[in-house]
mmCIF file of C-alpha atoms in Angstrom:
data_model
loop_
_atom_site.group_PDB
_atom_site.id
_atom_site.type_symbol
_atom_site.label_atom_id
_atom_site.label_comp_id
_atom_site.label_asym_id
_atom_site.label_seq_id
_atom_site.Cartn_x
_atom_site.Cartn_y
_atom_site.Cartn_z
ATOM 1 C CA UNK O 1 -4.181 -102.900 66.925
ATOM 2 C CA UNK O 2 -7.083 -101.537 64.887
ATOM 3 C CA UNK O 3 -7.693 -104.839 63.115
ATOM 4 C CA UNK O 4 -11.056 -106.572 63.496
ATOM 5 C CA UNK O 5 -9.965 -110.047 64.533
ATOM 6 C CA UNK O 6 -9.778 -111.788 67.872
ATOM 7 C CA UNK O 7 -6.449 -113.198 68.983
ATOM 8 C CA UNK O 8 -7.950 -116.694 69.175
ATOM 9 C CA UNK O 9 -8.326 -116.636 65.339
ATOM 10 C CA UNK O 10 -4.612 -116.177 64.658
ATOM 11 C CA UNK O 11 -2.984 -119.261 63.164
ATOM 12 C CA UNK O 12 0.550 -117.846 62.935
ATOM 13 C CA UNK O 13 2.498 -114.587 62.778
ATOM 14 C CA UNK O 14 5.145 -114.106 60.103
ATOM 15 C CA UNK O 15 8.022 -111.637 60.342
ATOM 16 C CA UNK O 16 8.993 -110.376 56.881
ATOM 17 C CA UNK O 17 12.349 -108.731 56.155
ATOM 18 C CA UNK O 18 12.706 -105.821 53.692
ATOM 19 C CA UNK O 19 13.923 -108.082 50.901
ATOM 20 C CA UNK O 20 10.612 -110.011 51.097
ATOM 21 C CA UNK O 21 8.418 -106.910 50.797
ATOM 22 C CA UNK O 22 8.557 -105.822 47.181
ATOM 23 C CA UNK O 23 5.294 -107.586 46.418
ATOM 24 C CA UNK O 24 3.680 -106.578 49.707
ATOM 25 C CA UNK O 25 2.881 -103.008 48.817
ATOM 26 C CA UNK O 26 4.165 -99.476 49.106
ATOM 27 C CA UNK O 27 3.782 -98.837 52.813
ATOM 28 C CA UNK O 28 6.137 -101.509 54.132
ATOM 29 C CA UNK O 29 9.458 -99.989 55.206
ATOM 30 C CA UNK O 30 11.866 -101.815 57.527
ATOM 31 C CA UNK O 31 9.837 -105.019 57.565
ATOM 32 C CA UNK O 32 6.297 -106.218 58.112
ATOM 33 C CA UNK O 33 4.270 -108.389 60.441
ATOM 34 C CA UNK O 34 1.902 -110.679 58.545
ATOM 35 C CA UNK O 35 -0.953 -112.001 60.702
ATOM 36 C CA UNK O 36 -2.450 -115.163 59.200
ATOM 37 C CA UNK O 37 -6.038 -115.963 60.165
ATOM 38 C CA UNK O 38 -6.906 -119.637 60.565
ATOM 39 C CA UNK O 39 -8.732 -121.293 57.695
ATOM 40 C CA UNK O 40 -10.647 -124.296 58.949
ATOM 41 C CA UNK O 41 -11.985 -126.853 56.475
ATOM 42 C CA UNK O 42 -14.432 -128.416 58.891
ATOM 43 C CA UNK O 43 -17.684 -127.588 60.637
ATOM 44 C CA UNK O 44 -17.363 -126.303 64.166
ATOM 45 C CA UNK O 45 -18.834 -123.849 66.610
ATOM 46 C CA UNK O 46 -16.835 -122.444 69.504
ATOM 47 C CA UNK O 47 -18.012 -120.146 72.271
ATOM 48 C CA UNK O 48 -15.843 -118.568 74.954
ATOM 49 C CA UNK O 49 -16.791 -116.638 78.065
ATOM 50 C CA UNK O 50 -14.341 -115.199 80.555
ATOM 51 C CA UNK O 51 -14.464 -112.792 83.459
ATOM 52 C CA UNK O 52 -12.042 -111.323 85.939
ATOM 53 C CA UNK O 53 -11.341 -108.542 88.404
ATOM 54 C CA UNK O 54 -11.949 -104.859 87.767
ATOM 55 C CA UNK O 55 -15.134 -105.600 85.845
ATOM 56 C CA UNK O 56 -13.265 -107.472 83.105
ATOM 57 C CA UNK O 57 -15.404 -109.675 80.879
ATOM 58 C CA UNK O 58 -15.251 -111.105 77.385
ATOM 59 C CA UNK O 59 -17.462 -113.217 75.153
ATOM 60 C CA UNK O 60 -16.537 -114.576 71.720
ATOM 61 C CA UNK O 61 -18.123 -116.809 69.093
ATOM 62 C CA UNK O 62 -16.466 -118.592 66.175
ATOM 63 C CA UNK O 63 -18.243 -120.677 63.532
ATOM 64 C CA UNK O 64 -16.726 -122.419 60.482
ATOM 65 C CA UNK O 65 -18.484 -124.267 57.678
ATOM 66 C CA UNK O 66 -17.126 -126.160 54.668
ATOM 67 C CA UNK O 67 -19.181 -126.689 51.522
ATOM 68 C CA UNK O 68 -17.318 -128.366 48.692
ATOM 69 C CA UNK O 69 -14.375 -126.235 47.709
ATOM 70 C CA UNK O 70 -15.562 -123.345 49.919
ATOM 71 C CA UNK O 71 -14.600 -122.663 53.527
ATOM 72 C CA UNK O 72 -16.451 -120.016 55.547
ATOM 73 C CA UNK O 73 -15.549 -118.397 58.862
ATOM 74 C CA UNK O 74 -17.636 -116.066 60.985
ATOM 75 C CA UNK O 75 -16.475 -114.620 64.284
ATOM 76 C CA UNK O 76 -17.580 -112.001 66.769
ATOM 77 C CA UNK O 77 -16.236 -110.904 70.134
ATOM 78 C CA UNK O 78 -16.862 -108.264 72.741
ATOM 79 C CA UNK O 79 -14.747 -107.353 75.769
ATOM 80 C CA UNK O 80 -14.824 -104.705 78.431
ATOM 81 C CA UNK O 81 -13.138 -103.670 81.651
ATOM 82 C CA UNK O 82 -13.281 -100.925 84.234
ATOM 83 C CA UNK O 83 -9.462 -100.837 84.251
ATOM 84 C CA UNK O 84 -6.889 -101.781 86.854
ATOM 85 C CA UNK O 85 -6.263 -98.067 87.565
ATOM 86 C CA UNK O 86 -7.848 -94.765 86.756
ATOM 87 C CA UNK O 87 -8.621 -94.138 83.071
ATOM 88 C CA UNK O 88 -7.568 -97.600 81.851
ATOM 89 C CA UNK O 89 -11.099 -98.831 81.139
ATOM 90 C CA UNK O 90 -12.039 -100.100 77.704
ATOM 91 C CA UNK O 91 -14.719 -101.707 75.592
ATOM 92 C CA UNK O 92 -14.016 -103.378 72.272
ATOM 93 C CA UNK O 93 -16.073 -105.329 69.743
ATOM 94 C CA UNK O 94 -15.014 -107.225 66.613
ATOM 95 C CA UNK O 95 -16.966 -108.799 63.753
ATOM 96 C CA UNK O 96 -15.221 -110.777 61.014
ATOM 97 C CA UNK O 97 -16.380 -112.802 57.978
ATOM 98 C CA UNK O 98 -14.164 -114.778 55.598
ATOM 99 C CA UNK O 99 -14.865 -117.059 52.650
ATOM 100 C CA UNK O 100 -12.164 -119.024 50.795
ATOM 101 C CA UNK O 101 -12.515 -121.106 47.664
ATOM 102 C CA UNK O 102 -9.600 -123.346 46.724
ATOM 103 C CA UNK O 103 -9.203 -125.325 43.531
ATOM 104 C CA UNK O 104 -6.508 -126.873 41.393
ATOM 105 C CA UNK O 105 -6.050 -123.717 39.340
ATOM 106 C CA UNK O 106 -6.044 -121.225 42.181
ATOM 107 C CA UNK O 107 -8.185 -119.683 44.865
ATOM 108 C CA UNK O 108 -10.515 -116.848 45.819
ATOM 109 C CA UNK O 109 -10.613 -115.151 49.189
ATOM 110 C CA UNK O 110 -13.174 -112.687 50.488
ATOM 111 C CA UNK O 111 -13.009 -111.000 53.892
ATOM 112 C CA UNK O 112 -14.709 -108.149 55.682
ATOM 113 C CA UNK O 113 -14.427 -107.033 59.265
ATOM 114 C CA UNK O 114 -15.411 -104.235 61.592
ATOM 115 C CA UNK O 115 -14.229 -103.011 64.990
ATOM 116 C CA UNK O 116 -15.330 -100.519 67.603
ATOM 117 C CA UNK O 117 -13.008 -99.536 70.409
ATOM 118 C CA UNK O 118 -13.283 -97.009 73.257
ATOM 119 C CA UNK O 119 -10.547 -96.785 75.850
ATOM 120 C CA UNK O 120 -8.954 -94.540 78.419
ATOM 121 C CA UNK O 121 -5.357 -93.893 77.352
ATOM 122 C CA UNK O 122 -3.931 -92.941 80.732
ATOM 123 C CA UNK O 123 -0.730 -90.925 80.151
ATOM 124 C CA UNK O 124 -0.202 -92.870 76.891
ATOM 125 C CA UNK O 125 0.775 -89.952 74.653
ATOM 126 C CA UNK O 126 2.048 -87.597 77.381
ATOM 127 C CA UNK O 127 2.321 -87.717 81.163
ATOM 128 C CA UNK O 128 1.540 -83.994 81.145
ATOM 129 C CA UNK O 129 -2.055 -84.824 80.128
ATOM 130 C CA UNK O 130 -2.854 -88.190 81.736
ATOM 131 C CA UNK O 131 -6.638 -88.039 81.411
ATOM 132 C CA UNK O 132 -6.782 -88.840 77.670
ATOM 133 C CA UNK O 133 -9.420 -90.863 75.888
ATOM 134 C CA UNK O 134 -9.802 -92.334 72.409
ATOM 135 C CA UNK O 135 -12.641 -93.804 70.400
ATOM 136 C CA UNK O 136 -12.035 -95.587 67.071
ATOM 137 C CA UNK O 137 -14.149 -97.312 64.427
ATOM 138 C CA UNK O 138 -12.652 -99.483 61.670
ATOM 139 C CA UNK O 139 -14.109 -101.196 58.599
ATOM 140 C CA UNK O 140 -11.876 -103.245 56.304
ATOM 141 C CA UNK O 141 -12.574 -105.482 53.322
ATOM 142 C CA UNK O 142 -10.633 -107.253 50.564
ATOM 143 C CA UNK O 143 -11.031 -109.603 47.609
ATOM 144 C CA UNK O 144 -8.096 -111.679 46.374
ATOM 145 C CA UNK O 145 -7.669 -114.054 43.444
ATOM 146 C CA UNK O 146 -4.723 -116.387 42.830
ATOM 147 C CA UNK O 147 -4.553 -118.096 39.453
ATOM 148 C CA UNK O 148 -1.988 -120.825 38.663
ATOM 149 C CA UNK O 149 -0.969 -121.366 35.043
ATOM 150 C CA UNK O 150 1.668 -124.075 34.892
ATOM 151 C CA UNK O 151 4.779 -122.643 36.542
ATOM 152 C CA UNK O 152 3.232 -119.160 36.633
ATOM 153 C CA UNK O 153 1.194 -117.558 39.374
ATOM 154 C CA UNK O 154 -0.971 -114.436 39.037
ATOM 155 C CA UNK O 155 -2.215 -112.736 42.198
ATOM 156 C CA UNK O 156 -4.625 -109.807 42.171
ATOM 157 C CA UNK O 157 -6.101 -107.999 45.184
ATOM 158 C CA UNK O 158 -8.631 -105.254 45.814
ATOM 159 C CA UNK O 159 -8.795 -103.835 49.326
ATOM 160 C CA UNK O 160 -10.265 -100.969 51.283
ATOM 161 C CA UNK O 161 -10.148 -99.544 54.796
ATOM 162 C CA UNK O 162 -12.245 -96.868 56.484
ATOM 163 C CA UNK O 163 -11.177 -95.607 59.888
ATOM 164 C CA UNK O 164 -12.431 -92.887 62.198
ATOM 165 C CA UNK O 165 -11.193 -91.751 65.574
ATOM 166 C CA UNK O 166 -11.990 -89.167 68.213
ATOM 167 C CA UNK O 167 -9.174 -88.095 70.506
ATOM 168 C CA UNK O 168 -9.886 -86.321 73.785
ATOM 169 C CA UNK O 169 -6.958 -84.597 75.461
ATOM 170 C CA UNK O 170 -9.155 -84.060 78.524
ATOM 171 C CA UNK O 171 -11.620 -86.944 78.800
ATOM 172 C CA UNK O 172 -15.223 -85.759 78.487
ATOM 173 C CA UNK O 173 -14.189 -82.081 78.681
ATOM 174 C CA UNK O 174 -14.176 -80.437 75.236
ATOM 175 C CA UNK O 175 -14.419 -77.057 76.945
ATOM 176 C CA UNK O 176 -10.851 -77.507 78.194
ATOM 177 C CA UNK O 177 -9.495 -78.456 74.775
ATOM 178 C CA UNK O 178 -11.554 -79.297 71.631
ATOM 179 C CA UNK O 179 -11.729 -82.945 70.670
ATOM 180 C CA UNK O 180 -9.787 -84.000 67.572
ATOM 181 C CA UNK O 181 -11.696 -85.892 64.892
ATOM 182 C CA UNK O 182 -10.187 -87.784 61.950
ATOM 183 C CA UNK O 183 -11.603 -89.956 59.164
ATOM 184 C CA UNK O 184 -9.352 -91.788 56.727
ATOM 185 C CA UNK O 185 -10.276 -93.852 53.660
ATOM 186 C CA UNK O 186 -7.824 -96.115 51.824
ATOM 187 C CA UNK O 187 -8.461 -98.031 48.618
ATOM 188 C CA UNK O 188 -5.943 -100.163 46.797
ATOM 189 C CA UNK O 189 -5.436 -102.574 43.928
ATOM 190 C CA UNK O 190 -2.408 -104.647 43.112
ATOM 191 C CA UNK O 191 -1.440 -107.230 40.533
ATOM 192 C CA UNK O 192 1.521 -109.583 40.915
ATOM 193 C CA UNK O 193 2.941 -112.064 38.430
ATOM 194 C CA UNK O 194 5.463 -114.769 39.357
ATOM 195 C CA UNK O 195 7.093 -117.355 37.103
ATOM 196 C CA UNK O 196 9.515 -120.236 37.758
ATOM 197 C CA UNK O 197 12.092 -121.019 35.037
ATOM 198 C CA UNK O 198 15.478 -122.693 34.768
ATOM 199 C CA UNK O 199 17.020 -119.286 35.466
ATOM 200 C CA UNK O 200 15.187 -118.971 38.783
ATOM 201 C CA UNK O 201 12.041 -117.230 39.925
ATOM 202 C CA UNK O 202 11.029 -113.904 38.471
ATOM 203 C CA UNK O 203 8.280 -111.648 39.842
ATOM 204 C CA UNK O 204 6.922 -108.264 38.855
ATOM 205 C CA UNK O 205 3.843 -106.300 39.664
ATOM 206 C CA UNK O 206 2.103 -102.989 40.222
ATOM 207 C CA UNK O 207 -0.069 -101.314 42.844
ATOM 208 C CA UNK O 208 -2.187 -98.176 43.092
ATOM 209 C CA UNK O 209 -3.259 -96.801 46.468
ATOM 210 C CA UNK O 210 -5.430 -93.673 46.803
ATOM 211 C CA UNK O 211 -5.883 -92.252 50.317
ATOM 212 C CA UNK O 212 -7.995 -89.494 51.841
ATOM 213 C CA UNK O 213 -8.306 -87.839 55.230
ATOM 214 C CA UNK O 214 -10.735 -85.302 56.647
ATOM 215 C CA UNK O 215 -9.879 -83.894 60.044
ATOM 216 C CA UNK O 216 -10.227 -81.101 62.532
ATOM 217 C CA UNK O 217 -6.527 -80.219 62.282
ATOM 218 C CA UNK O 218 -4.611 -82.448 59.841
ATOM 219 C CA UNK O 219 -4.058 -81.638 56.196
ATOM 220 C CA UNK O 220 -4.980 -78.456 54.371
ATOM 221 C CA UNK O 221 -7.949 -76.187 54.928
ATOM 222 C CA UNK O 222 -10.991 -77.494 53.083
ATOM 223 C CA UNK O 223 -12.911 -75.270 50.675
ATOM 224 C CA UNK O 224 -16.100 -77.052 51.785
ATOM 225 C CA UNK O 225 -15.807 -77.734 55.539
ATOM 226 C CA UNK O 226 -18.265 -80.270 56.924
ATOM 227 C CA UNK O 227 -18.977 -79.670 60.558
ATOM 228 C CA UNK O 228 -15.810 -80.236 62.581
ATOM 229 C CA UNK O 229 -13.955 -81.552 59.544
ATOM 230 C CA UNK O 230 -12.355 -78.351 58.326
ATOM 231 C CA UNK O 231 -9.084 -79.863 57.046
ATOM 232 C CA UNK O 232 -8.246 -82.663 54.654
ATOM 233 C CA UNK O 233 -5.902 -84.120 52.092
ATOM 234 C CA UNK O 234 -6.019 -86.500 49.129
ATOM 235 C CA UNK O 235 -3.106 -88.379 47.578
ATOM 236 C CA UNK O 236 -2.403 -91.429 45.435
ATOM 237 C CA UNK O 237 0.691 -93.593 45.366
ATOM 238 C CA UNK O 238 1.776 -95.895 42.561
ATOM 239 C CA UNK O 239 4.298 -98.697 42.767
ATOM 240 C CA UNK O 240 6.058 -100.941 40.221
ATOM 241 C CA UNK O 241 8.401 -103.720 41.283
ATOM 242 C CA UNK O 242 10.645 -106.344 39.699
ATOM 243 C CA UNK O 243 12.662 -109.036 41.468
ATOM 244 C CA UNK O 244 14.554 -112.222 40.606
ATOM 245 C CA UNK O 245 15.594 -115.083 42.848
ATOM 246 C CA UNK O 246 18.095 -117.842 42.102
ATOM 247 C CA UNK O 247 19.421 -120.920 43.907
ATOM 248 C CA UNK O 248 22.857 -122.279 43.079
ATOM 249 C CA UNK O 249 23.677 -125.204 45.305
ATOM 250 C CA UNK O 250 24.226 -123.831 48.799
ATOM 251 C CA UNK O 251 23.850 -120.252 47.636
ATOM 252 C CA UNK O 252 20.515 -118.449 47.221
ATOM 253 C CA UNK O 253 20.303 -114.810 46.161
ATOM 254 C CA UNK O 254 17.710 -112.294 45.113
ATOM 255 C CA UNK O 255 17.761 -108.800 43.689
ATOM 256 C CA UNK O 256 14.925 -106.390 43.088
ATOM 257 C CA UNK O 257 13.900 -102.874 42.250
ATOM 258 C CA UNK O 258 10.784 -100.929 43.180
ATOM 259 C CA UNK O 259 9.672 -97.556 41.865
ATOM 260 C CA UNK O 260 7.290 -95.292 43.728
ATOM 261 C CA UNK O 261 5.422 -92.202 42.568
ATOM 262 C CA UNK O 262 3.148 -90.213 44.836
ATOM 263 C CA UNK O 263 0.917 -87.413 43.635
ATOM 264 C CA UNK O 264 2.172 -84.106 44.927
ATOM 265 C CA UNK O 265 5.680 -85.481 45.480
ATOM 266 C CA UNK O 266 8.210 -82.922 44.198
ATOM 267 C CA UNK O 267 10.868 -85.634 43.880
ATOM 268 C CA UNK O 268 8.956 -87.341 41.088
ATOM 269 C CA UNK O 269 9.601 -91.065 40.597
ATOM 270 C CA UNK O 270 11.834 -92.647 43.238
ATOM 271 C CA UNK O 271 13.875 -95.842 42.738
ATOM 272 C CA UNK O 272 14.703 -98.273 45.551
ATOM 273 C CA UNK O 273 16.977 -101.268 44.830
ATOM 274 C CA UNK O 274 17.690 -104.208 47.094
ATOM 275 C CA UNK O 275 19.772 -107.360 47.107
ATOM 276 C CA UNK O 276 20.400 -110.205 49.535
ATOM 277 C CA UNK O 277 22.321 -113.488 49.614
ATOM 278 C CA UNK O 278 22.138 -116.568 51.814
ATOM 279 C CA UNK O 279 24.919 -119.177 51.895
ATOM 280 C CA UNK O 280 24.255 -122.452 53.691
ATOM 281 C CA UNK O 281 27.519 -123.527 55.324
ATOM 282 C CA UNK O 282 25.914 -126.507 57.070
ATOM 283 C CA UNK O 283 22.314 -127.507 57.833
ATOM 284 C CA UNK O 284 22.598 -125.569 61.089
ATOM 285 C CA UNK O 285 24.773 -122.585 60.014
ATOM 286 C CA UNK O 286 24.013 -119.961 57.409
ATOM 287 C CA UNK O 287 25.736 -116.777 56.320
ATOM 288 C CA UNK O 288 23.378 -113.996 55.360
ATOM 289 C CA UNK O 289 23.985 -110.517 53.921
ATOM 290 C CA UNK O 290 21.697 -107.901 52.437
ATOM 291 C CA UNK O 291 21.443 -104.329 51.254
ATOM 292 C CA UNK O 292 18.070 -102.668 50.854
ATOM 293 C CA UNK O 293 16.592 -99.223 50.332
ATOM 294 C CA UNK O 294 12.923 -98.577 50.860
ATOM 295 C CA UNK O 295 10.272 -95.958 51.134
ATOM 296 C CA UNK O 296 7.927 -95.023 53.954
ATOM 297 C CA UNK O 297 4.904 -93.025 52.940
ATOM 298 C CA UNK O 298 4.105 -90.810 55.965
ATOM 299 C CA UNK O 299 0.838 -91.745 57.678
ATOM 300 C CA UNK O 300 -1.897 -89.230 58.289
ATOM 301 C CA UNK O 301 -2.214 -90.275 61.916
ATOM 302 C CA UNK O 302 0.118 -92.261 64.152
#
């Protein structure tokens, strides 16, 4: 994946169903995979070095430091290989920084990471053109604040992602077929409010997500082409959501509604409701039913 973390940093992986995604943003569709990075509240330094056949090697460093209510993590890794067969070589580097501040009234989290990846994608997209190659660069950053006010919780997030890739249908041979170049920029901001009352838990929130691509062949023709980037597209999506969750003895149920508006969308504002129920027959047996509708905003690149 084009995410700038090493697998050794992963604390757990959560599988989220559609009914759990209203507050997760406007690009989640049939579910989501939430990768949680470890937050260590101690001081440690870990170094790892490995090597294997076919010129495979990897080095990684991880350092954590705690200062009062703050916890800091810095990690870097680099790996490479000549590949077990033709055109399966790769080289990949990751850099990641995270700072977390936790207090009685909430928390702050800052993270930034970068990745470079070059790899031979032997017959990955098509066996008709096996000698394919791809080079990607990714930069991602976010700031999140969680504030607790009694039984209420306010969560706000700012995030951004810049990604570029070069795809070669014939590796190192642009004379056979021109290389494809793409650059995408995503910015986003969301605000979620959650409250616990005698009637259950109520949550509502909003998100705005502008996106842009410049490309050799995706989007519309640019009025101001820049080198190979002769095409491009800009769009912004807005999302509002409302959900309520109740627990009545062995029965728990939730219902929600999300609205999506995307600039340039001829359909205007779209509504997507969802409902699910969970009945605990015994501690080991549960009956679960759900109905959900959702929205998938088409990606610029696969």
